[in-house]
């Protein structure tokens, strides 16, 4: 099947290897682009999202290290925008070159994306997402007093600043994204979950210090562009139950109801596979005739050829 509208959410391993330098990340994205071009060669329209966790973390550390009156550290929403821009450039460049190598004429565009969250989201009263460096308890208390930020103890490793992780409710630039898509462009959007903004009563948008889960932002984007397929890429070809146990089983075609049962059994790790599963479930629930896939970047060719990967369907 061709001419599908597909949202592909890249996993972190598609960008960052063990080397955090710009050159190494650009090289990783060159390899990533060669896999993504397979979908374009297949005749599919592509919208690509990506994570930015390690990159925004590194940029935050650089800002904190250089913080002074003459060179003040930037707030988190600005750092998300900066990494959206840098990763967007790397990916855009890699895709343009990969398309050129395949003799395909297509524009590639990155959209710095503001993702609207509800200012009354309960996440703002339950700050849970740790960011930045580790502090001793004494240092954390001093930072709280100095900045007004909230710090929490993180798994016995020290104290870290915590911010909200609200759910996305809309994407400000959605009409721009649709226009680019309709013109035949490959679009990169909602990088790192997008820049979190709240809408004031006046309609004005204001950036907030928060982190939006990239899988839920990608799901929101997939629904808003009316995607036929939502692909979430991760480090494995399939989702497994009883992972790393003797009775480990790969999931090939699975319904939302079956996944709900597996979630009750706590089969999926909260920080990694669970949000991917929940985002794909939400997508097929809200768009019943569509489907979603969780698989690896390296398996994209097999997915095109034979529906290889974990296929999530409504029933």
JSON list of C-alpha atoms in Angstrom, two decimals, residues 26 42 46 57 63-64 82 86 107 116 129 185 197 203 211 213 224 230 234 251 253 260 291 297 300 304 310:
[
{"chain": "A", "resi": 26, "resn": "UNK", "atom": "CA", "xyz": [24.96, 13.95, 12.38]},
{"chain": "A", "resi": 42, "resn": "UNK", "atom": "CA", "xyz": [7.48, 3.34, -1.34]},
{"chain": "A", "resi": 46, "resn": "UNK", "atom": "CA", "xyz": [6.20, 11.37, 5.76]},
{"chain": "A", "resi": 57, "resn": "UNK", "atom": "CA", "xyz": [20.08, 17.74, 29.00]},
{"chain": "A", "resi": 63, "resn": "UNK", "atom": "CA", "xyz": [23.93, 26.78, 30.23]},
{"chain": "A", "resi": 64, "resn": "UNK", "atom": "CA", "xyz": [24.25, 26.13, 33.96]},
{"chain": "A", "resi": 82, "resn": "UNK", "atom": "CA", "xyz": [17.21, 25.32, 20.40]},
{"chain": "A", "resi": 86, "resn": "UNK", "atom": "CA", "xyz": [19.71, 21.84, 15.80]},
{"chain": "A", "resi": 107, "resn": "UNK", "atom": "CA", "xyz": [11.56, 19.34, -0.22]},
{"chain": "A", "resi": 116, "resn": "UNK", "atom": "CA", "xyz": [-0.28, 23.65, 23.62]},
{"chain": "A", "resi": 129, "resn": "UNK", "atom": "CA", "xyz": [10.21, 14.97, 35.33]},
{"chain": "A", "resi": 185, "resn": "UNK", "atom": "CA", "xyz": [7.23, 18.10, 1.42]},
{"chain": "A", "resi": 197, "resn": "UNK", "atom": "CA", "xyz": [3.14, 26.58, 25.75]},
{"chain": "A", "resi": 203, "resn": "UNK", "atom": "CA", "xyz": [-5.23, 33.88, 23.19]},
{"chain": "A", "resi": 211, "resn": "UNK", "atom": "CA", "xyz": [8.67, 18.43, 29.24]},
{"chain": "A", "resi": 213, "resn": "UNK", "atom": "CA", "xyz": [6.38, 13.17, 26.31]},
{"chain": "A", "resi": 224, "resn": "UNK", "atom": "CA", "xyz": [-4.25, 16.18, 13.66]},
{"chain": "A", "resi": 230, "resn": "UNK", "atom": "CA", "xyz": [1.68, 5.89, 13.19]},
{"chain": "A", "resi": 234, "resn": "UNK", "atom": "CA", "xyz": [12.57, 1.99, 19.32]},
{"chain": "A", "resi": 251, "resn": "UNK", "atom": "CA", "xyz": [3.76, -9.38, 20.03]},
{"chain": "A", "resi": 253, "resn": "UNK", "atom": "CA", "xyz": [-0.57, -8.23, 15.84]},
{"chain": "A", "resi": 260, "resn": "UNK", "atom": "CA", "xyz": [-4.76, -3.03, 28.31]},
{"chain": "A", "resi": 291, "resn": "UNK", "atom": "CA", "xyz": [-3.12, 1.17, 12.70]},
{"chain": "A", "resi": 297, "resn": "UNK", "atom": "CA", "xyz": [14.55, 1.70, 12.54]},
{"chain": "A", "resi": 300, "resn": "UNK", "atom": "CA", "xyz": [11.51, -0.48, 8.36]},
{"chain": "A", "resi": 304, "resn": "UNK", "atom": "CA", "xyz": [7.13, -2.18, 4.20]},
{"chain": "A", "resi": 310, "resn": "UNK", "atom": "CA", "xyz": [4.29, -5.08, 16.52]}
]
